[in-house]
Amino acid sequence: MSRHGHFKCIRRALVVHQPLWAYTRDLHRHPAIRPTVDLGHIKRHDYAGHPWLNPSRALPVGPEFDFDAPSGRERLMP
């Protein structure tokens, strides 16, 4: 189950939307933002912290996304 499937809030993962995914990677590289993001903690809280949504508290193994990959936003702009 993917994060977006768990909360049933969107039809596709963020990585499918190239401009938004590129912007997310740029934000993650910001020196004031990066230290505040702990993806392991976020995943554990989202899946184990809501037993009414995930009674088994099963944590997904993946997917793994490379937040450090170049965003390429300059190619996405018209």
PDB file of N, CA and C in Angstrom:
ATOM      1  N   MET A   1       0.849  -1.173   0.000  1.00  0.00           N
ATOM      2  CA  MET A   1       0.000   0.000   0.000  1.00  0.00           C
ATOM      3  C   MET A   1       0.891   1.231   0.000  1.00  0.00           C
ATOM      4  N   SER A   2       0.614   2.166  -0.855  1.00  0.00           N
ATOM      5  CA  SER A   2       1.406   3.393  -0.908  1.00  0.00           C
ATOM      6  C   SER A   2       0.835   4.423   0.050  1.00  0.00           C
ATOM      7  N   ARG A   3       1.634   5.407   0.359  1.00  0.00           N
ATOM      8  CA  ARG A   3       1.203   6.473   1.264  1.00  0.00           C
ATOM      9  C   ARG A   3      -0.070   7.137   0.736  1.00  0.00           C
ATOM     10  N   HIS A   4      -0.089   7.432  -0.561  1.00  0.00           N
ATOM     11  CA  HIS A   4      -1.281   8.094  -1.093  1.00  0.00           C
ATOM     12  C   HIS A   4      -2.482   7.160  -1.062  1.00  0.00           C
ATOM     13  N   GLY A   5      -2.255   5.850  -1.139  1.00  0.00           N
ATOM     14  CA  GLY A   5      -3.352   4.895  -1.024  1.00  0.00           C
ATOM     15  C   GLY A   5      -3.833   4.762   0.405  1.00  0.00           C
ATOM     16  N   HIS A   6      -2.917   4.869   1.339  1.00  0.00           N
ATOM     17  CA  HIS A   6      -3.253   4.741   2.761  1.00  0.00           C
ATOM     18  C   HIS A   6      -4.254   5.813   3.178  1.00  0.00           C
ATOM     19  N   PHE A   7      -4.008   7.050   2.796  1.00  0.00           N
ATOM     20  CA  PHE A   7      -4.904   8.132   3.181  1.00  0.00           C
ATOM     21  C   PHE A   7      -6.001   8.395   2.158  1.00  0.00           C
ATOM     22  N   LYS A   8      -5.925   7.701   1.020  1.00  0.00           N
ATOM     23  CA  LYS A   8      -6.954   7.805  -0.017  1.00  0.00           C
ATOM     24  C   LYS A   8      -7.253   9.259  -0.392  1.00  0.00           C
ATOM     25  N   CYS A   9      -6.181  10.046  -0.505  1.00  0.00           N
ATOM     26  CA  CYS A   9      -6.384  11.479  -0.737  1.00  0.00           C
ATOM     27  C   CYS A   9      -6.083  11.896  -2.175  1.00  0.00           C
ATOM     28  N   ILE A  10      -5.347  11.094  -2.920  1.00  0.00           N
ATOM     29  CA  ILE A  10      -5.079  11.417  -4.314  1.00  0.00           C
ATOM     30  C   ILE A  10      -5.065  10.129  -5.116  1.00  0.00           C
ATOM     31  N   ARG A  11      -5.125  10.267  -6.411  1.00  0.00           N
ATOM     32  CA  ARG A  11      -5.159   9.085  -7.270  1.00  0.00           C
ATOM     33  C   ARG A  11      -3.780   8.559  -7.615  1.00  0.00           C
ATOM     34  N   ARG A  12      -2.779   9.441  -7.609  1.00  0.00           N
ATOM     35  CA  ARG A  12      -1.423   9.039  -7.997  1.00  0.00           C
ATOM     36  C   ARG A  12      -0.406   9.584  -7.001  1.00  0.00           C
ATOM     37  N   ALA A  13       0.733   8.941  -6.955  1.00  0.00           N
ATOM     38  CA  ALA A  13       1.823   9.405  -6.100  1.00  0.00           C
ATOM     39  C   ALA A  13       2.388  10.715  -6.649  1.00  0.00           C
ATOM     40  N   LEU A  14       3.007  11.473  -5.779  1.00  0.00           N
ATOM     41  CA  LEU A  14       3.585  12.764  -6.147  1.00  0.00           C
ATOM     42  C   LEU A  14       4.605  12.638  -7.276  1.00  0.00           C
ATOM     43  N   VAL A  15       5.359  11.559  -7.301  1.00  0.00           N
ATOM     44  CA  VAL A  15       6.410  11.410  -8.310  1.00  0.00           C
ATOM     45  C   VAL A  15       5.864  11.339  -9.731  1.00  0.00           C
ATOM     46  N   VAL A  16       4.592  11.059  -9.892  1.00  0.00           N
ATOM     47  CA  VAL A  16       3.980  11.010 -11.220  1.00  0.00           C
ATOM     48  C   VAL A  16       3.809  12.419 -11.786  1.00  0.00           C
ATOM     49  N   HIS A  17       3.692  13.393 -10.922  1.00  0.00           N
ATOM     50  CA  HIS A  17       3.499  14.789 -11.326  1.00  0.00           C
ATOM     51  C   HIS A  17       4.868  15.465 -11.347  1.00  0.00           C
ATOM     52  N   GLN A  18       5.525  15.416 -12.498  1.00  0.00           N
ATOM     53  CA  GLN A  18       6.918  15.837 -12.601  1.00  0.00           C
ATOM     54  C   GLN A  18       7.206  17.237 -12.055  1.00  0.00           C
ATOM     55  N   PRO A  19       6.434  18.264 -12.392  1.00  0.00           N
ATOM     56  CA  PRO A  19       6.758  19.587 -11.842  1.00  0.00           C
ATOM     57  C   PRO A  19       6.670  19.634 -10.307  1.00  0.00           C
ATOM     58  N   LEU A  20       5.670  18.984  -9.730  1.00  0.00           N
ATOM     59  CA  LEU A  20       5.543  18.980  -8.269  1.00  0.00           C
ATOM     60  C   LEU A  20       6.641  18.147  -7.615  1.00  0.00           C
ATOM     61  N   TRP A  21       6.996  17.029  -8.217  1.00  0.00           N
ATOM     62  CA  TRP A  21       8.051  16.184  -7.677  1.00  0.00           C
ATOM     63  C   TRP A  21       9.403  16.916  -7.745  1.00  0.00           C
ATOM     64  N   ALA A  22       9.639  17.625  -8.849  1.00  0.00           N
ATOM     65  CA  ALA A  22      10.875  18.403  -8.976  1.00  0.00           C
ATOM     66  C   ALA A  22      10.929  19.498  -7.901  1.00  0.00           C
ATOM     67  N   TYR A  23       9.829  20.185  -7.689  1.00  0.00           N
ATOM     68  CA  TYR A  23       9.769  21.237  -6.672  1.00  0.00           C
ATOM     69  C   TYR A  23       9.987  20.648  -5.275  1.00  0.00           C
ATOM     70  N   THR A  24       9.421  19.483  -5.016  1.00  0.00           N
ATOM     71  CA  THR A  24       9.598  18.815  -3.728  1.00  0.00           C
ATOM     72  C   THR A  24      11.075  18.510  -3.487  1.00  0.00           C
ATOM     73  N   ARG A  25      11.770  18.020  -4.510  1.00  0.00           N
ATOM     74  CA  ARG A  25      13.203  17.722  -4.354  1.00  0.00           C
ATOM     75  C   ARG A  25      13.989  18.996  -4.092  1.00  0.00           C
ATOM     76  N   ASP A  26      13.641  20.086  -4.775  1.00  0.00           N
ATOM     77  CA  ASP A  26      14.320  21.362  -4.506  1.00  0.00           C
ATOM     78  C   ASP A  26      14.070  21.827  -3.075  1.00  0.00           C
ATOM     79  N   LEU A  27      12.833  21.717  -2.617  1.00  0.00           N
ATOM     80  CA  LEU A  27      12.533  22.107  -1.232  1.00  0.00           C
ATOM     81  C   LEU A  27      13.313  21.252  -0.238  1.00  0.00           C
ATOM     82  N   HIS A  28      13.403  19.956  -0.509  1.00  0.00           N
ATOM     83  CA  HIS A  28      14.103  19.051   0.401  1.00  0.00           C
ATOM     84  C   HIS A  28      15.584  19.408   0.528  1.00  0.00           C
ATOM     85  N   ARG A  29      16.167  20.002  -0.519  1.00  0.00           N
ATOM     86  CA  ARG A  29      17.572  20.393  -0.473  1.00  0.00           C
ATOM     87  C   ARG A  29      17.807  21.688   0.301  1.00  0.00           C
ATOM     88  N   HIS A  30      16.762  22.418   0.601  1.00  0.00           N
ATOM     89  CA  HIS A  30      16.918  23.696   1.308  1.00  0.00           C
ATOM     90  C   HIS A  30      17.512  23.432   2.690  1.00  0.00           C
ATOM     91  N   PRO A  31      18.569  24.180   3.074  1.00  0.00           N
ATOM     92  CA  PRO A  31      19.252  23.898   4.346  1.00  0.00           C
ATOM     93  C   PRO A  31      18.384  24.085   5.588  1.00  0.00           C
ATOM     94  N   ALA A  32      17.331  24.861   5.499  1.00  0.00           N
ATOM     95  CA  ALA A  32      16.441  25.035   6.656  1.00  0.00           C
ATOM     96  C   ALA A  32      15.340  23.975   6.702  1.00  0.00           C
ATOM     97  N   ILE A  33      15.118  23.283   5.606  1.00  0.00           N
ATOM     98  CA  ILE A  33      14.041  22.291   5.536  1.00  0.00           C
ATOM     99  C   ILE A  33      14.576  20.873   5.719  1.00  0.00           C
ATOM    100  N   ARG A  34      15.646  20.549   5.026  1.00  0.00           N
ATOM    101  CA  ARG A  34      16.175  19.174   5.024  1.00  0.00           C
ATOM    102  C   ARG A  34      16.336  18.570   6.422  1.00  0.00           C
ATOM    103  N   PRO A  35      16.919  19.303   7.400  1.00  0.00           N
ATOM    104  CA  PRO A  35      17.104  18.681   8.722  1.00  0.00           C
ATOM    105  C   PRO A  35      15.801  18.409   9.472  1.00  0.00           C
ATOM    106  N   THR A  36      14.711  18.986   9.012  1.00  0.00           N
ATOM    107  CA  THR A  36      13.438  18.793   9.709  1.00  0.00           C
ATOM    108  C   THR A  36      12.640  17.607   9.166  1.00  0.00           C
ATOM    109  N   VAL A  37      13.136  16.979   8.109  1.00  0.00           N
ATOM    110  CA  VAL A  37      12.399  15.895   7.453  1.00  0.00           C
ATOM    111  C   VAL A  37      13.038  14.550   7.804  1.00  0.00           C
ATOM    112  N   ASP A  38      12.277  13.704   8.471  1.00  0.00           N
ATOM    113  CA  ASP A  38      12.715  12.349   8.805  1.00  0.00           C
ATOM    114  C   ASP A  38      11.693  11.397   8.201  1.00  0.00           C
ATOM    115  N   LEU A  39      11.976  10.928   6.992  1.00  0.00           N
ATOM    116  CA  LEU A  39      11.000  10.118   6.262  1.00  0.00           C
ATOM    117  C   LEU A  39      10.671   8.811   6.967  1.00  0.00           C
ATOM    118  N   GLY A  40      11.636   8.225   7.664  1.00  0.00           N
ATOM    119  CA  GLY A  40      11.360   7.003   8.433  1.00  0.00           C
ATOM    120  C   GLY A  40      10.344   7.265   9.529  1.00  0.00           C
ATOM    121  N   HIS A  41      10.503   8.369  10.227  1.00  0.00           N
ATOM    122  CA  HIS A  41       9.556   8.735  11.286  1.00  0.00           C
ATOM    123  C   HIS A  41       8.172   9.008  10.697  1.00  0.00           C
ATOM    124  N   ILE A  42       8.144   9.718   9.588  1.00  0.00           N
ATOM    125  CA  ILE A  42       6.863  10.035   8.943  1.00  0.00           C
ATOM    126  C   ILE A  42       6.132   8.745   8.563  1.00  0.00           C
ATOM    127  N   LYS A  43       6.855   7.801   7.949  1.00  0.00           N
ATOM    128  CA  LYS A  43       6.229   6.544   7.532  1.00  0.00           C
ATOM    129  C   LYS A  43       5.730   5.759   8.750  1.00  0.00           C
ATOM    130  N   ARG A  44       6.572   5.663   9.791  1.00  0.00           N
ATOM    131  CA  ARG A  44       6.161   4.922  10.996  1.00  0.00           C
ATOM    132  C   ARG A  44       4.930   5.566  11.631  1.00  0.00           C
ATOM    133  N   HIS A  45       4.913   6.881  11.717  1.00  0.00           N
ATOM    134  CA  HIS A  45       3.763   7.551  12.325  1.00  0.00           C
ATOM    135  C   HIS A  45       2.506   7.358  11.480  1.00  0.00           C
ATOM    136  N   ASP A  46       2.631   7.564  10.175  1.00  0.00           N
ATOM    137  CA  ASP A  46       1.458   7.473   9.301  1.00  0.00           C
ATOM    138  C   ASP A  46       0.839   6.081   9.298  1.00  0.00           C
ATOM    139  N   TYR A  47       1.659   5.046   9.323  1.00  0.00           N
ATOM    140  CA  TYR A  47       1.126   3.697   9.226  1.00  0.00           C
ATOM    141  C   TYR A  47       0.865   3.043  10.569  1.00  0.00           C
ATOM    142  N   ALA A  48       1.685   3.298  11.570  1.00  0.00           N
ATOM    143  CA  ALA A  48       1.492   2.659  12.875  1.00  0.00           C
ATOM    144  C   ALA A  48       0.706   3.548  13.832  1.00  0.00           C
ATOM    145  N   GLY A  49       0.634   4.817  13.531  1.00  0.00           N
ATOM    146  CA  GLY A  49      -0.022   5.752  14.436  1.00  0.00           C
ATOM    147  C   GLY A  49      -1.515   5.923  14.218  1.00  0.00           C
ATOM    148  N   HIS A  50      -2.054   5.272  13.211  1.00  0.00           N
ATOM    149  CA  HIS A  50      -3.480   5.375  12.904  1.00  0.00           C
ATOM    150  C   HIS A  50      -4.080   3.974  12.816  1.00  0.00           C
ATOM    151  N   PRO A  51      -4.278   3.307  13.953  1.00  0.00           N
ATOM    152  CA  PRO A  51      -4.750   1.917  13.916  1.00  0.00           C
ATOM    153  C   PRO A  51      -6.125   1.747  13.269  1.00  0.00           C
ATOM    154  N   TRP A  52      -6.944   2.783  13.250  1.00  0.00           N
ATOM    155  CA  TRP A  52      -8.257   2.678  12.611  1.00  0.00           C
ATOM    156  C   TRP A  52      -8.128   2.639  11.088  1.00  0.00           C
ATOM    157  N   LEU A  53      -7.001   3.145  10.557  1.00  0.00           N
ATOM    158  CA  LEU A  53      -6.758   3.077   9.115  1.00  0.00           C
ATOM    159  C   LEU A  53      -5.921   1.849   8.747  1.00  0.00           C
ATOM    160  N   ASN A  54      -5.088   1.412   9.672  1.00  0.00           N
ATOM    161  CA  ASN A  54      -4.171   0.308   9.409  1.00  0.00           C
ATOM    162  C   ASN A  54      -4.096  -0.569  10.663  1.00  0.00           C
ATOM    163  N   PRO A  55      -5.149  -1.373  10.935  1.00  0.00           N
ATOM    164  CA  PRO A  55      -5.199  -2.158  12.170  1.00  0.00           C
ATOM    165  C   PRO A  55      -4.003  -3.088  12.364  1.00  0.00           C
ATOM    166  N   SER A  56      -3.426  -3.585  11.295  1.00  0.00           N
ATOM    167  CA  SER A  56      -2.273  -4.486  11.421  1.00  0.00           C
ATOM    168  C   SER A  56      -0.985  -3.724  11.685  1.00  0.00           C
ATOM    169  N   ARG A  57      -1.011  -2.434  11.468  1.00  0.00           N
ATOM    170  CA  ARG A  57       0.167  -1.559  11.603  1.00  0.00           C
ATOM    171  C   ARG A  57       1.329  -2.030  10.721  1.00  0.00           C
ATOM    172  N   ALA A  58       0.975  -2.645   9.610  1.00  0.00           N
ATOM    173  CA  ALA A  58       1.993  -3.086   8.647  1.00  0.00           C
ATOM    174  C   ALA A  58       2.624  -1.861   7.997  1.00  0.00           C
ATOM    175  N   LEU A  59       3.944  -1.866   7.918  1.00  0.00           N
ATOM    176  CA  LEU A  59       4.679  -0.777   7.279  1.00  0.00           C
ATOM    177  C   LEU A  59       5.119  -1.213   5.889  1.00  0.00           C
ATOM    178  N   PRO A  60       4.886  -0.370   4.882  1.00  0.00           N
ATOM    179  CA  PRO A  60       5.343  -0.733   3.541  1.00  0.00           C
ATOM    180  C   PRO A  60       6.872  -0.689   3.469  1.00  0.00           C
ATOM    181  N   VAL A  61       7.438  -1.567   2.670  1.00  0.00           N
ATOM    182  CA  VAL A  61       8.882  -1.619   2.506  1.00  0.00           C
ATOM    183  C   VAL A  61       9.348  -0.467   1.622  1.00  0.00           C
ATOM    184  N   GLY A  62       8.601  -0.140   0.645  1.00  0.00           N
ATOM    185  CA  GLY A  62       8.998   0.920  -0.296  1.00  0.00           C
ATOM    186  C   GLY A  62       7.807   1.780  -0.602  1.00  0.00           C
ATOM    187  N   PRO A  63       7.844   2.541  -1.583  1.00  0.00           N
ATOM    188  CA  PRO A  63       8.966   2.718  -2.492  1.00  0.00           C
ATOM    189  C   PRO A  63      10.005   3.669  -1.904  1.00  0.00           C
ATOM    190  N   GLU A  64      11.202   3.596  -2.448  1.00  0.00           N
ATOM    191  CA  GLU A  64      12.272   4.507  -2.058  1.00  0.00           C
ATOM    192  C   GLU A  64      12.398   5.558  -3.163  1.00  0.00           C
ATOM    193  N   PHE A  65      12.435   6.807  -2.769  1.00  0.00           N
ATOM    194  CA  PHE A  65      12.574   7.894  -3.728  1.00  0.00           C
ATOM    195  C   PHE A  65      13.870   8.637  -3.463  1.00  0.00           C
ATOM    196  N   ASP A  66      14.518   9.073  -4.509  1.00  0.00           N
ATOM    197  CA  ASP A  66      15.786   9.786  -4.388  1.00  0.00           C
ATOM    198  C   ASP A  66      15.526  11.287  -4.337  1.00  0.00           C
ATOM    199  N   PHE A  67      15.460  11.808  -3.124  1.00  0.00           N
ATOM    200  CA  PHE A  67      15.224  13.237  -2.950  1.00  0.00           C
ATOM    201  C   PHE A  67      16.453  14.055  -3.331  1.00  0.00           C
ATOM    202  N   ASP A  68      17.599  13.407  -3.487  1.00  0.00           N
ATOM    203  CA  ASP A  68      18.824  14.123  -3.846  1.00  0.00           C
ATOM    204  C   ASP A  68      19.093  14.147  -5.342  1.00  0.00           C
ATOM    205  N   ALA A  69      18.262  13.480  -6.123  1.00  0.00           N
ATOM    206  CA  ALA A  69      18.433  13.505  -7.579  1.00  0.00           C
ATOM    207  C   ALA A  69      18.198  14.922  -8.082  1.00  0.00           C
ATOM    208  N   PRO A  70      18.913  15.329  -9.113  1.00  0.00           N
ATOM    209  CA  PRO A  70      18.683  16.670  -9.669  1.00  0.00           C
ATOM    210  C   PRO A  70      17.212  16.838 -10.044  1.00  0.00           C
ATOM    211  N   SER A  71      16.672  17.998  -9.737  1.00  0.00           N
ATOM    212  CA  SER A  71      15.246  18.209  -9.990  1.00  0.00           C
ATOM    213  C   SER A  71      14.937  18.403 -11.464  1.00  0.00           C
ATOM    214  N   GLY A  72      15.825  19.075 -12.198  1.00  0.00           N
ATOM    215  CA  GLY A  72      15.582  19.339 -13.608  1.00  0.00           C
ATOM    216  C   GLY A  72      14.452  20.320 -13.834  1.00  0.00           C
ATOM    217  N   ARG A  73      14.137  21.123 -12.828  1.00  0.00           N
ATOM    218  CA  ARG A  73      13.007  22.064 -12.964  1.00  0.00           C
ATOM    219  C   ARG A  73      13.210  23.040 -14.114  1.00  0.00           C
ATOM    220  N   GLU A  74      14.444  23.382 -14.416  1.00  0.00           N
ATOM    221  CA  GLU A  74      14.690  24.335 -15.489  1.00  0.00           C
ATOM    222  C   GLU A  74      14.187  23.785 -16.823  1.00  0.00           C
ATOM    223  N   ARG A  75      14.182  22.463 -16.991  1.00  0.00           N
ATOM    224  CA  ARG A  75      13.666  21.859 -18.236  1.00  0.00           C
ATOM    225  C   ARG A  75      12.150  21.811 -18.257  1.00  0.00           C
ATOM    226  N   LEU A  76      11.520  21.907 -17.107  1.00  0.00           N
ATOM    227  CA  LEU A  76      10.063  21.791 -17.027  1.00  0.00           C
ATOM    228  C   LEU A  76       9.353  23.128 -17.228  1.00  0.00           C
ATOM    229  N   MET A  77      10.118  24.206 -17.147  1.00  0.00           N
ATOM    230  CA  MET A  77       9.513  25.529 -17.257  1.00  0.00           C
ATOM    231  C   MET A  77       9.392  25.924 -18.731  1.00  0.00           C
ATOM    232  N   PRO A  78       8.254  26.500 -19.117  1.00  0.00           N
ATOM    233  CA  PRO A  78       8.089  26.912 -20.537  1.00  0.00           C
ATOM    234  C   PRO A  78       8.954  28.104 -20.883  1.00  0.00           C
TER     235      PRO A  78
END
